[in-house]
Amino acid sequence: MTEEPLVTIGMPVRNGGQQIKVAIDSLLAQTHRNIRLVISDNCSTDDTVAICREYAQRDSRVVLHEQAQNLGICGNFRFVLMQSRSDYFMWACHDDIWAPEFIQRNLANLMAHPTAVCSTSRVAMVTLEGESHLSNGTFALEGDRVQRLQRFLWDPGEVSRFYGVFRAEPLKRSFPADIDVFGYDWIVMALNLLEGEHLELSEVLLTREDHSEDHYQRTLLRREPRRFYRWMPHWPMTQILRQRLPPEVWRAGRAGVMRRNLIQSLMYAKYRVPLVAPLVRGLAAVDRALSRTRGIRAA
């Protein structure tokens, strides 16, 4: 086992419940055996800690951190990343399921392409009702950094690439400590694309829970007291990208960022004022048609 590269898996969790058992079992069953599963419990109030303690006692590859204070979602994701001492890293959610060869296949893909910093498979998004569709956020991003960022920022999709296998050090450089805003995962992926290419395997090797259409709007309403940032939730993300991206990259990608701001504002409007839903759907159809004309992958 020690001849295989070590891959650190970071699992940030709060109130994972019984779902976390299936997730951990599928990670420990990976054909690539040399893994270290770092779980960070963010002040759970259910039986998550007890479940994770049991796994840590049974399998020496499992390490559990019990946070004394709530780190927030962004902080907890960054915490598990910074615990990595291996060359490769991946995040894992407590309600996802991985095919046994997920790590092995993506790791081999990375090792075969030295200029790449991330490899992911295609991802199936499954609703609680059992309906399934492919994630639109795993497509390969190659070429120079301007090309990579322009394509990503135009339409990041569901950003399922966030759950691929990464080279650890470039990913750490891509996750500053001061980006705890709505859309922080898009910021991390944008900064990581400055480091190198993202690859995609054609097989579906990861299944993720698909949240309802208004899930993020409900979360935004619950966590954001300021009215302006409810209607413009990506404005803080926009400011961070403008500050941190090289000027030529920002100029190439800013139209896409503005598009994301408009889309999120319309999504929030549809949630708060259901009567505008037909208008929003019509604008979405026009946008998809224009995106196809531009030759850019549409949502």
PDB file of C-alpha atoms in Angstrom:
ATOM      1  CA  MET A   1       0.000   0.000   0.000  1.00  0.00           C
ATOM      2  CA  THR A   2       2.821   2.431   0.809  1.00  0.00           C
ATOM      3  CA  GLU A   3       4.007   2.287  -2.840  1.00  0.00           C
ATOM      4  CA  GLU A   4       0.818   4.091  -3.886  1.00  0.00           C
ATOM      5  CA  PRO A   5       0.748   7.909  -3.633  1.00  0.00           C
ATOM      6  CA  LEU A   6      -0.985   9.091  -0.490  1.00  0.00           C
ATOM      7  CA  VAL A   7      -4.273  10.907  -1.133  1.00  0.00           C
ATOM      8  CA  THR A   8      -5.804  12.984   1.650  1.00  0.00           C
ATOM      9  CA  ILE A   9      -9.597  13.149   1.671  1.00  0.00           C
ATOM     10  CA  GLY A  10     -11.093  16.093   3.554  1.00  0.00           C
ATOM     11  CA  MET A  11     -14.656  15.674   4.806  1.00  0.00           C
ATOM     12  CA  PRO A  12     -16.121  18.782   6.476  1.00  0.00           C
ATOM     13  CA  VAL A  13     -19.428  17.928   8.116  1.00  0.00           C
ATOM     14  CA  ARG A  14     -22.153  19.265  10.380  1.00  0.00           C
ATOM     15  CA  ASN A  15     -25.095  17.040  11.285  1.00  0.00           C
ATOM     16  CA  GLY A  16     -24.330  14.363   8.717  1.00  0.00           C
ATOM     17  CA  GLY A  17     -26.633  11.854  10.383  1.00  0.00           C
ATOM     18  CA  GLN A  18     -26.920   8.361   8.993  1.00  0.00           C
ATOM     19  CA  GLN A  19     -25.983   9.501   5.466  1.00  0.00           C
ATOM     20  CA  ILE A  20     -22.352   9.807   6.484  1.00  0.00           C
ATOM     21  CA  LYS A  21     -22.026   6.046   6.962  1.00  0.00           C
ATOM     22  CA  VAL A  22     -22.677   5.357   3.272  1.00  0.00           C
ATOM     23  CA  ALA A  23     -20.255   8.110   2.258  1.00  0.00           C
ATOM     24  CA  ILE A  24     -17.434   6.880   4.513  1.00  0.00           C
ATOM     25  CA  ASP A  25     -17.978   3.264   3.473  1.00  0.00           C
ATOM     26  CA  SER A  26     -17.637   4.166  -0.206  1.00  0.00           C
ATOM     27  CA  LEU A  27     -14.414   6.093   0.501  1.00  0.00           C
ATOM     28  CA  LEU A  28     -12.836   3.317   2.554  1.00  0.00           C
ATOM     29  CA  ALA A  29     -13.723   0.858  -0.229  1.00  0.00           C
ATOM     30  CA  GLN A  30     -11.647   2.739  -2.832  1.00  0.00           C
ATOM     31  CA  THR A  31      -9.354   0.541  -4.931  1.00  0.00           C
ATOM     32  CA  HIS A  32      -6.607   3.067  -4.202  1.00  0.00           C
ATOM     33  CA  ARG A  33      -5.951   2.033  -0.620  1.00  0.00           C
ATOM     34  CA  ASN A  34      -3.348   4.570   0.500  1.00  0.00           C
ATOM     35  CA  ILE A  35      -5.728   7.267   1.717  1.00  0.00           C
ATOM     36  CA  ARG A  36      -6.105   9.411   4.818  1.00  0.00           C
ATOM     37  CA  LEU A  37      -9.661  10.501   5.565  1.00  0.00           C
ATOM     38  CA  VAL A  38      -9.691  13.721   7.612  1.00  0.00           C
ATOM     39  CA  ILE A  39     -13.136  14.450   9.048  1.00  0.00           C
ATOM     40  CA  SER A  40     -13.820  17.821  10.636  1.00  0.00           C
ATOM     41  CA  ASP A  41     -17.034  17.896  12.638  1.00  0.00           C
ATOM     42  CA  ASN A  42     -18.361  21.446  12.855  1.00  0.00           C
ATOM     43  CA  CYS A  43     -20.262  21.312  16.156  1.00  0.00           C
ATOM     44  CA  SER A  44     -22.856  18.712  15.142  1.00  0.00           C
ATOM     45  CA  THR A  45     -25.917  18.318  17.335  1.00  0.00           C
ATOM     46  CA  ASP A  46     -26.873  14.831  16.093  1.00  0.00           C
ATOM     47  CA  ASP A  47     -25.004  11.505  16.227  1.00  0.00           C
ATOM     48  CA  THR A  48     -22.384  12.439  13.609  1.00  0.00           C
ATOM     49  CA  VAL A  49     -19.484  12.577  16.090  1.00  0.00           C
ATOM     50  CA  ALA A  50     -20.304   9.192  17.603  1.00  0.00           C
ATOM     51  CA  ILE A  51     -20.473   7.602  14.154  1.00  0.00           C
ATOM     52  CA  CYS A  52     -17.154   9.136  13.081  1.00  0.00           C
ATOM     53  CA  ARG A  53     -15.422   8.144  16.322  1.00  0.00           C
ATOM     54  CA  GLU A  54     -16.400   4.558  15.669  1.00  0.00           C
ATOM     55  CA  TYR A  55     -14.884   4.656  12.177  1.00  0.00           C
ATOM     56  CA  ALA A  56     -11.685   6.255  13.521  1.00  0.00           C
ATOM     57  CA  GLN A  57     -11.353   3.483  16.101  1.00  0.00           C
ATOM     58  CA  ARG A  58     -11.836   0.765  13.477  1.00  0.00           C
ATOM     59  CA  ASP A  59      -9.656   2.150  10.668  1.00  0.00           C
ATOM     60  CA  SER A  60      -6.337   3.931  11.257  1.00  0.00           C
ATOM     61  CA  ARG A  61      -6.783   5.843   7.977  1.00  0.00           C
ATOM     62  CA  VAL A  62      -9.631   7.873   9.522  1.00  0.00           C
ATOM     63  CA  VAL A  63      -8.746  10.977  11.555  1.00  0.00           C
ATOM     64  CA  LEU A  64     -11.479  12.945  13.355  1.00  0.00           C
ATOM     65  CA  HIS A  65     -11.254  16.601  14.399  1.00  0.00           C
ATOM     66  CA  GLU A  66     -14.022  17.844  16.695  1.00  0.00           C
ATOM     67  CA  GLN A  67     -14.232  21.615  16.377  1.00  0.00           C
ATOM     68  CA  ALA A  68     -14.860  23.543  19.594  1.00  0.00           C
ATOM     69  CA  GLN A  69     -16.332  26.476  17.654  1.00  0.00           C
ATOM     70  CA  ASN A  70     -18.308  26.591  14.433  1.00  0.00           C
ATOM     71  CA  LEU A  71     -15.894  27.414  11.599  1.00  0.00           C
ATOM     72  CA  GLY A  72     -18.623  28.063   9.058  1.00  0.00           C
ATOM     73  CA  ILE A  73     -18.900  26.136   5.806  1.00  0.00           C
ATOM     74  CA  CYS A  74     -16.027  27.890   4.030  1.00  0.00           C
ATOM     75  CA  GLY A  75     -13.784  27.709   7.104  1.00  0.00           C
ATOM     76  CA  ASN A  76     -14.415  24.011   7.583  1.00  0.00           C
ATOM     77  CA  PHE A  77     -13.614  23.216   3.937  1.00  0.00           C
ATOM     78  CA  ARG A  78     -10.370  25.168   4.244  1.00  0.00           C
ATOM     79  CA  PHE A  79      -9.506  23.501   7.553  1.00  0.00           C
ATOM     80  CA  VAL A  80      -9.508  19.961   6.138  1.00  0.00           C
ATOM     81  CA  LEU A  81      -7.469  21.078   3.123  1.00  0.00           C
ATOM     82  CA  MET A  82      -4.790  22.596   5.336  1.00  0.00           C
ATOM     83  CA  GLN A  83      -4.488  19.325   7.278  1.00  0.00           C
ATOM     84  CA  SER A  84      -3.203  17.623   4.129  1.00  0.00           C
ATOM     85  CA  ARG A  85       0.459  16.585   4.094  1.00  0.00           C
ATOM     86  CA  SER A  86       0.190  14.557   0.894  1.00  0.00           C
ATOM     87  CA  ASP A  87       0.773  15.417  -2.751  1.00  0.00           C
ATOM     88  CA  TYR A  88      -2.890  14.832  -3.649  1.00  0.00           C
ATOM     89  CA  PHE A  89      -6.148  15.930  -2.044  1.00  0.00           C
ATOM     90  CA  MET A  90      -9.899  15.715  -2.568  1.00  0.00           C
ATOM     91  CA  TRP A  91     -12.949  17.017  -0.729  1.00  0.00           C
ATOM     92  CA  ALA A  92     -15.806  14.708   0.194  1.00  0.00           C
ATOM     93  CA  CYS A  93     -19.350  15.592   1.268  1.00  0.00           C
ATOM     94  CA  HIS A  94     -21.140  13.448   3.824  1.00  0.00           C
ATOM     95  CA  ASP A  95     -24.038  12.707   1.448  1.00  0.00           C
ATOM     96  CA  ASP A  96     -22.074  11.737  -1.694  1.00  0.00           C
ATOM     97  CA  ILE A  97     -21.195   8.262  -2.996  1.00  0.00           C
ATOM     98  CA  TRP A  98     -18.049   7.360  -4.951  1.00  0.00           C
ATOM     99  CA  ALA A  99     -17.458   4.441  -7.302  1.00  0.00           C
ATOM    100  CA  PRO A 100     -14.594   2.239  -5.982  1.00  0.00           C
ATOM    101  CA  GLU A 101     -12.221   3.370  -8.736  1.00  0.00           C
ATOM    102  CA  PHE A 102     -12.892   7.127  -8.417  1.00  0.00           C
ATOM    103  CA  ILE A 103      -9.568   7.989  -6.794  1.00  0.00           C
ATOM    104  CA  GLN A 104      -7.514   5.477  -8.787  1.00  0.00           C
ATOM    105  CA  ARG A 105      -8.803   6.668 -12.164  1.00  0.00           C
ATOM    106  CA  ASN A 106      -8.515  10.388 -11.435  1.00  0.00           C
ATOM    107  CA  LEU A 107      -5.102  10.036  -9.842  1.00  0.00           C
ATOM    108  CA  ALA A 108      -3.810   8.148 -12.883  1.00  0.00           C
ATOM    109  CA  ASN A 109      -5.251  10.883 -15.114  1.00  0.00           C
ATOM    110  CA  LEU A 110      -3.433  13.585 -13.139  1.00  0.00           C
ATOM    111  CA  MET A 111      -0.146  11.697 -13.133  1.00  0.00           C
ATOM    112  CA  ALA A 112      -0.360  11.258 -16.901  1.00  0.00           C
ATOM    113  CA  HIS A 113      -0.849  15.024 -17.452  1.00  0.00           C
ATOM    114  CA  PRO A 114       1.804  17.045 -15.581  1.00  0.00           C
ATOM    115  CA  THR A 115       0.270  20.414 -16.535  1.00  0.00           C
ATOM    116  CA  ALA A 116      -3.088  19.540 -14.932  1.00  0.00           C
ATOM    117  CA  VAL A 117      -3.934  20.359 -11.317  1.00  0.00           C
ATOM    118  CA  CYS A 118      -7.357  18.670 -11.117  1.00  0.00           C
ATOM    119  CA  SER A 119      -9.098  15.612 -12.517  1.00  0.00           C
ATOM    120  CA  THR A 120     -12.712  14.648 -11.971  1.00  0.00           C
ATOM    121  CA  SER A 121     -15.133  12.175 -13.426  1.00  0.00           C
ATOM    122  CA  ARG A 122     -18.560  13.068 -14.669  1.00  0.00           C
ATOM    123  CA  VAL A 123     -21.030  13.413 -11.810  1.00  0.00           C
ATOM    124  CA  ALA A 124     -24.623  12.227 -11.439  1.00  0.00           C
ATOM    125  CA  MET A 125     -26.903  14.598  -9.517  1.00  0.00           C
ATOM    126  CA  VAL A 126     -29.770  12.730  -7.845  1.00  0.00           C
ATOM    127  CA  THR A 127     -32.792  14.302  -6.161  1.00  0.00           C
ATOM    128  CA  LEU A 128     -34.471  12.941  -3.038  1.00  0.00           C
ATOM    129  CA  GLU A 129     -37.217  11.678  -5.359  1.00  0.00           C
ATOM    130  CA  GLY A 130     -34.676   9.609  -7.305  1.00  0.00           C
ATOM    131  CA  GLU A 131     -34.540  11.754 -10.455  1.00  0.00           C
ATOM    132  CA  SER A 132     -31.074  12.037 -11.962  1.00  0.00           C
ATOM    133  CA  HIS A 133     -29.161  14.232 -14.384  1.00  0.00           C
ATOM    134  CA  LEU A 134     -25.499  14.844 -15.174  1.00  0.00           C
ATOM    135  CA  SER A 135     -23.783  17.742 -13.465  1.00  0.00           C
ATOM    136  CA  ASN A 136     -22.932  20.591 -15.829  1.00  0.00           C
ATOM    137  CA  GLY A 137     -19.872  21.616 -13.807  1.00  0.00           C
ATOM    138  CA  THR A 138     -17.166  19.044 -14.584  1.00  0.00           C
ATOM    139  CA  PHE A 139     -16.200  19.819 -18.199  1.00  0.00           C
ATOM    140  CA  ALA A 140     -12.473  19.943 -18.977  1.00  0.00           C
ATOM    141  CA  LEU A 141     -10.762  23.330 -18.948  1.00  0.00           C
ATOM    142  CA  GLU A 142      -7.578  23.350 -20.981  1.00  0.00           C
ATOM    143  CA  GLY A 143      -5.497  25.849 -22.954  1.00  0.00           C
ATOM    144  CA  ASP A 144      -3.782  28.914 -21.494  1.00  0.00           C
ATOM    145  CA  ARG A 145      -4.999  30.497 -18.270  1.00  0.00           C
ATOM    146  CA  VAL A 146      -6.969  33.239 -20.024  1.00  0.00           C
ATOM    147  CA  GLN A 147      -8.865  30.643 -22.050  1.00  0.00           C
ATOM    148  CA  ARG A 148      -9.472  28.452 -19.001  1.00  0.00           C
ATOM    149  CA  LEU A 149     -10.773  31.279 -16.841  1.00  0.00           C
ATOM    150  CA  GLN A 150     -12.896  32.865 -19.549  1.00  0.00           C
ATOM    151  CA  ARG A 151     -14.734  29.623 -20.204  1.00  0.00           C
ATOM    152  CA  PHE A 152     -15.139  28.794 -16.511  1.00  0.00           C
ATOM    153  CA  LEU A 153     -16.392  32.221 -15.457  1.00  0.00           C
ATOM    154  CA  TRP A 154     -18.924  32.372 -18.271  1.00  0.00           C
ATOM    155  CA  ASP A 155     -20.732  29.335 -16.885  1.00  0.00           C
ATOM    156  CA  PRO A 156     -19.271  27.488 -13.873  1.00  0.00           C
ATOM    157  CA  GLY A 157     -22.335  25.258 -13.678  1.00  0.00           C
ATOM    158  CA  GLU A 158     -22.786  23.354 -10.430  1.00  0.00           C
ATOM    159  CA  VAL A 159     -18.996  23.454  -9.831  1.00  0.00           C
ATOM    160  CA  SER A 160     -18.841  19.711  -9.225  1.00  0.00           C
ATOM    161  CA  ARG A 161     -15.173  19.954 -10.274  1.00  0.00           C
ATOM    162  CA  PHE A 162     -14.681  21.143  -6.669  1.00  0.00           C
ATOM    163  CA  TYR A 163     -14.929  17.447  -5.693  1.00  0.00           C
ATOM    164  CA  GLY A 164     -12.259  16.128  -8.039  1.00  0.00           C
ATOM    165  CA  VAL A 165      -8.758  14.942  -7.159  1.00  0.00           C
ATOM    166  CA  PHE A 166      -6.273  17.830  -6.926  1.00  0.00           C
ATOM    167  CA  ARG A 167      -2.591  18.434  -6.590  1.00  0.00           C
ATOM    168  CA  ALA A 168      -2.569  19.583  -2.975  1.00  0.00           C
ATOM    169  CA  GLU A 169      -0.072  22.458  -2.964  1.00  0.00           C
ATOM    170  CA  PRO A 170      -1.595  24.384  -5.897  1.00  0.00           C
ATOM    171  CA  LEU A 171      -5.015  23.938  -4.273  1.00  0.00           C
ATOM    172  CA  LYS A 172      -3.768  25.349  -0.969  1.00  0.00           C
ATOM    173  CA  ARG A 173      -2.446  28.396  -2.808  1.00  0.00           C
ATOM    174  CA  SER A 174      -5.912  28.757  -4.368  1.00  0.00           C
ATOM    175  CA  PHE A 175      -7.788  28.954  -1.051  1.00  0.00           C
ATOM    176  CA  PRO A 176      -7.019  32.225   0.788  1.00  0.00           C
ATOM    177  CA  ALA A 177      -8.251  32.577   4.343  1.00  0.00           C
ATOM    178  CA  ASP A 178     -10.320  35.713   3.655  1.00  0.00           C
ATOM    179  CA  ILE A 179     -12.830  34.609   1.011  1.00  0.00           C
ATOM    180  CA  ASP A 180     -15.785  33.509   3.163  1.00  0.00           C
ATOM    181  CA  VAL A 181     -18.475  34.823   0.810  1.00  0.00           C
ATOM    182  CA  PHE A 182     -21.349  33.373  -1.191  1.00  0.00           C
ATOM    183  CA  GLY A 183     -19.660  31.597  -4.103  1.00  0.00           C
ATOM    184  CA  TYR A 184     -16.344  30.944  -2.321  1.00  0.00           C
ATOM    185  CA  ASP A 185     -16.057  27.606  -4.157  1.00  0.00           C
ATOM    186  CA  TRP A 186     -16.162  29.443  -7.512  1.00  0.00           C
ATOM    187  CA  ILE A 187     -13.345  31.702  -6.273  1.00  0.00           C
ATOM    188  CA  VAL A 188     -11.221  28.710  -5.253  1.00  0.00           C
ATOM    189  CA  MET A 189     -11.737  27.024  -8.619  1.00  0.00           C
ATOM    190  CA  ALA A 190     -10.974  30.247 -10.514  1.00  0.00           C
ATOM    191  CA  LEU A 191      -7.715  30.724  -8.617  1.00  0.00           C
ATOM    192  CA  ASN A 192      -6.860  27.051  -9.085  1.00  0.00           C
ATOM    193  CA  LEU A 193      -7.302  27.414 -12.848  1.00  0.00           C
ATOM    194  CA  LEU A 194      -4.477  29.953 -12.755  1.00  0.00           C
ATOM    195  CA  GLU A 195      -2.300  27.061 -11.557  1.00  0.00           C
ATOM    196  CA  GLY A 196      -3.090  24.604 -14.363  1.00  0.00           C
ATOM    197  CA  GLU A 197      -5.628  22.660 -16.372  1.00  0.00           C
ATOM    198  CA  HIS A 198      -8.690  20.731 -15.169  1.00  0.00           C
ATOM    199  CA  LEU A 199      -9.415  17.330 -16.702  1.00  0.00           C
ATOM    200  CA  GLU A 200     -12.605  15.278 -16.973  1.00  0.00           C
ATOM    201  CA  LEU A 201     -13.094  11.510 -17.227  1.00  0.00           C
ATOM    202  CA  SER A 202     -16.054  10.487 -19.371  1.00  0.00           C
ATOM    203  CA  GLU A 203     -17.358   7.917 -16.866  1.00  0.00           C
ATOM    204  CA  VAL A 204     -19.777   8.746 -14.041  1.00  0.00           C
ATOM    205  CA  LEU A 205     -17.859   7.800 -10.876  1.00  0.00           C
ATOM    206  CA  LEU A 206     -19.476  10.119  -8.325  1.00  0.00           C
ATOM    207  CA  THR A 207     -23.095  10.577  -7.253  1.00  0.00           C
ATOM    208  CA  ARG A 208     -24.122  13.749  -5.452  1.00  0.00           C
ATOM    209  CA  GLU A 209     -27.360  14.926  -3.868  1.00  0.00           C
ATOM    210  CA  ASP A 210     -29.189  17.435  -6.061  1.00  0.00           C
ATOM    211  CA  HIS A 211     -30.770  20.185  -3.967  1.00  0.00           C
ATOM    212  CA  SER A 212     -34.081  21.797  -4.832  1.00  0.00           C
ATOM    213  CA  GLU A 213     -34.046  24.803  -7.159  1.00  0.00           C
ATOM    214  CA  ASP A 214     -34.547  27.335  -4.347  1.00  0.00           C
ATOM    215  CA  HIS A 215     -32.155  25.687  -1.844  1.00  0.00           C
ATOM    216  CA  TYR A 216     -29.481  28.367  -2.161  1.00  0.00           C
ATOM    217  CA  GLN A 217     -32.006  31.194  -2.108  1.00  0.00           C
ATOM    218  CA  ARG A 218     -33.446  29.888   1.169  1.00  0.00           C
ATOM    219  CA  THR A 219     -29.927  29.607   2.580  1.00  0.00           C
ATOM    220  CA  LEU A 220     -29.134  33.134   1.448  1.00  0.00           C
ATOM    221  CA  LEU A 221     -32.285  34.507   3.052  1.00  0.00           C
ATOM    222  CA  ARG A 222     -31.448  32.758   6.324  1.00  0.00           C
ATOM    223  CA  ARG A 223     -27.800  33.842   6.525  1.00  0.00           C
ATOM    224  CA  GLU A 224     -27.670  37.252   4.850  1.00  0.00           C
ATOM    225  CA  PRO A 225     -29.394  40.094   6.772  1.00  0.00           C
ATOM    226  CA  ARG A 226     -28.414  42.803   4.273  1.00  0.00           C
ATOM    227  CA  ARG A 227     -31.016  43.337   1.547  1.00  0.00           C
ATOM    228  CA  PHE A 228     -28.515  44.451  -1.125  1.00  0.00           C
ATOM    229  CA  TYR A 229     -26.482  41.254  -0.818  1.00  0.00           C
ATOM    230  CA  ARG A 230     -29.604  39.129  -1.051  1.00  0.00           C
ATOM    231  CA  TRP A 231     -30.372  40.650  -4.422  1.00  0.00           C
ATOM    232  CA  MET A 232     -26.702  40.779  -5.470  1.00  0.00           C
ATOM    233  CA  PRO A 233     -25.248  37.719  -3.683  1.00  0.00           C
ATOM    234  CA  HIS A 234     -22.237  37.428  -6.005  1.00  0.00           C
ATOM    235  CA  TRP A 235     -21.089  41.025  -5.626  1.00  0.00           C
ATOM    236  CA  PRO A 236     -18.548  40.205  -2.846  1.00  0.00           C
ATOM    237  CA  MET A 237     -17.268  37.311  -4.993  1.00  0.00           C
ATOM    238  CA  THR A 238     -16.950  39.714  -7.924  1.00  0.00           C
ATOM    239  CA  GLN A 239     -14.828  42.108  -5.869  1.00  0.00           C
ATOM    240  CA  ILE A 240     -12.510  39.330  -4.741  1.00  0.00           C
ATOM    241  CA  LEU A 241     -12.026  38.018  -8.274  1.00  0.00           C
ATOM    242  CA  ARG A 242     -11.319  41.521  -9.585  1.00  0.00           C
ATOM    243  CA  GLN A 243      -8.658  41.990  -6.906  1.00  0.00           C
ATOM    244  CA  ARG A 244      -6.999  38.568  -7.145  1.00  0.00           C
ATOM    245  CA  LEU A 245      -7.072  37.682 -10.831  1.00  0.00           C
ATOM    246  CA  PRO A 246      -4.294  39.029 -13.080  1.00  0.00           C
ATOM    247  CA  PRO A 247      -5.554  42.056 -15.066  1.00  0.00           C
ATOM    248  CA  GLU A 248      -5.593  40.286 -18.436  1.00  0.00           C
ATOM    249  CA  VAL A 249      -7.504  37.339 -16.963  1.00  0.00           C
ATOM    250  CA  TRP A 250     -10.036  39.609 -15.258  1.00  0.00           C
ATOM    251  CA  ARG A 251     -10.655  41.552 -18.459  1.00  0.00           C
ATOM    252  CA  ALA A 252     -11.296  38.312 -20.343  1.00  0.00           C
ATOM    253  CA  GLY A 253     -13.597  36.889 -17.686  1.00  0.00           C
ATOM    254  CA  ARG A 254     -15.487  39.868 -16.294  1.00  0.00           C
ATOM    255  CA  ALA A 255     -18.402  39.532 -18.729  1.00  0.00           C
ATOM    256  CA  GLY A 256     -18.964  36.030 -17.390  1.00  0.00           C
ATOM    257  CA  VAL A 257     -18.819  37.270 -13.797  1.00  0.00           C
ATOM    258  CA  MET A 258     -21.377  39.974 -14.548  1.00  0.00           C
ATOM    259  CA  ARG A 259     -23.550  37.330 -16.171  1.00  0.00           C
ATOM    260  CA  ARG A 260     -23.370  35.273 -12.968  1.00  0.00           C
ATOM    261  CA  ASN A 261     -24.457  38.313 -10.946  1.00  0.00           C
ATOM    262  CA  LEU A 262     -27.472  38.815 -13.212  1.00  0.00           C
ATOM    263  CA  ILE A 263     -28.439  35.139 -13.090  1.00  0.00           C
ATOM    264  CA  GLN A 264     -28.282  35.017  -9.293  1.00  0.00           C
ATOM    265  CA  SER A 265     -30.327  38.205  -8.999  1.00  0.00           C
ATOM    266  CA  LEU A 266     -32.976  36.732 -11.294  1.00  0.00           C
ATOM    267  CA  MET A 267     -33.000  33.466  -9.353  1.00  0.00           C
ATOM    268  CA  TYR A 268     -33.556  35.376  -6.121  1.00  0.00           C
ATOM    269  CA  ALA A 269     -36.301  37.449  -7.790  1.00  0.00           C
ATOM    270  CA  LYS A 270     -38.034  34.255  -8.931  1.00  0.00           C
ATOM    271  CA  TYR A 271     -37.847  32.896  -5.383  1.00  0.00           C
ATOM    272  CA  ARG A 272     -39.134  36.074  -3.707  1.00  0.00           C
ATOM    273  CA  VAL A 273     -41.676  37.045  -6.408  1.00  0.00           C
ATOM    274  CA  PRO A 274     -43.056  33.853  -8.024  1.00  0.00           C
ATOM    275  CA  LEU A 275     -45.034  35.886 -10.571  1.00  0.00           C
ATOM    276  CA  VAL A 276     -41.794  36.727 -12.401  1.00  0.00           C
ATOM    277  CA  ALA A 277     -40.898  33.023 -12.853  1.00  0.00           C
ATOM    278  CA  PRO A 278     -42.157  32.844 -16.501  1.00  0.00           C
ATOM    279  CA  LEU A 279     -40.063  35.907 -17.391  1.00  0.00           C
ATOM    280  CA  VAL A 280     -36.972  34.388 -15.765  1.00  0.00           C
ATOM    281  CA  ARG A 281     -37.486  31.109 -17.623  1.00  0.00           C
ATOM    282  CA  GLY A 282     -37.816  33.006 -20.898  1.00  0.00           C
ATOM    283  CA  LEU A 283     -34.618  34.944 -20.267  1.00  0.00           C
ATOM    284  CA  ALA A 284     -32.848  31.676 -19.411  1.00  0.00           C
ATOM    285  CA  ALA A 285     -33.900  30.175 -22.740  1.00  0.00           C
ATOM    286  CA  VAL A 286     -32.566  33.223 -24.600  1.00  0.00           C
ATOM    287  CA  ASP A 287     -29.320  33.012 -22.662  1.00  0.00           C
ATOM    288  CA  ARG A 288     -28.863  29.338 -23.531  1.00  0.00           C
ATOM    289  CA  ALA A 289     -29.430  30.089 -27.200  1.00  0.00           C
ATOM    290  CA  LEU A 290     -26.902  32.930 -27.144  1.00  0.00           C
ATOM    291  CA  SER A 291     -24.393  30.735 -25.334  1.00  0.00           C
ATOM    292  CA  ARG A 292     -24.717  28.060 -28.014  1.00  0.00           C
ATOM    293  CA  THR A 293     -24.151  30.735 -30.652  1.00  0.00           C
ATOM    294  CA  ARG A 294     -21.000  31.869 -28.865  1.00  0.00           C
ATOM    295  CA  GLY A 295     -19.811  28.273 -28.684  1.00  0.00           C
ATOM    296  CA  ILE A 296     -19.641  28.385 -24.889  1.00  0.00           C
ATOM    297  CA  ARG A 297     -21.074  25.562 -22.822  1.00  0.00           C
ATOM    298  CA  ALA A 298     -24.467  26.579 -21.458  1.00  0.00           C
ATOM    299  CA  ALA A 299     -26.059  25.606 -18.179  1.00  0.00           C
TER     300      ALA A 299
END
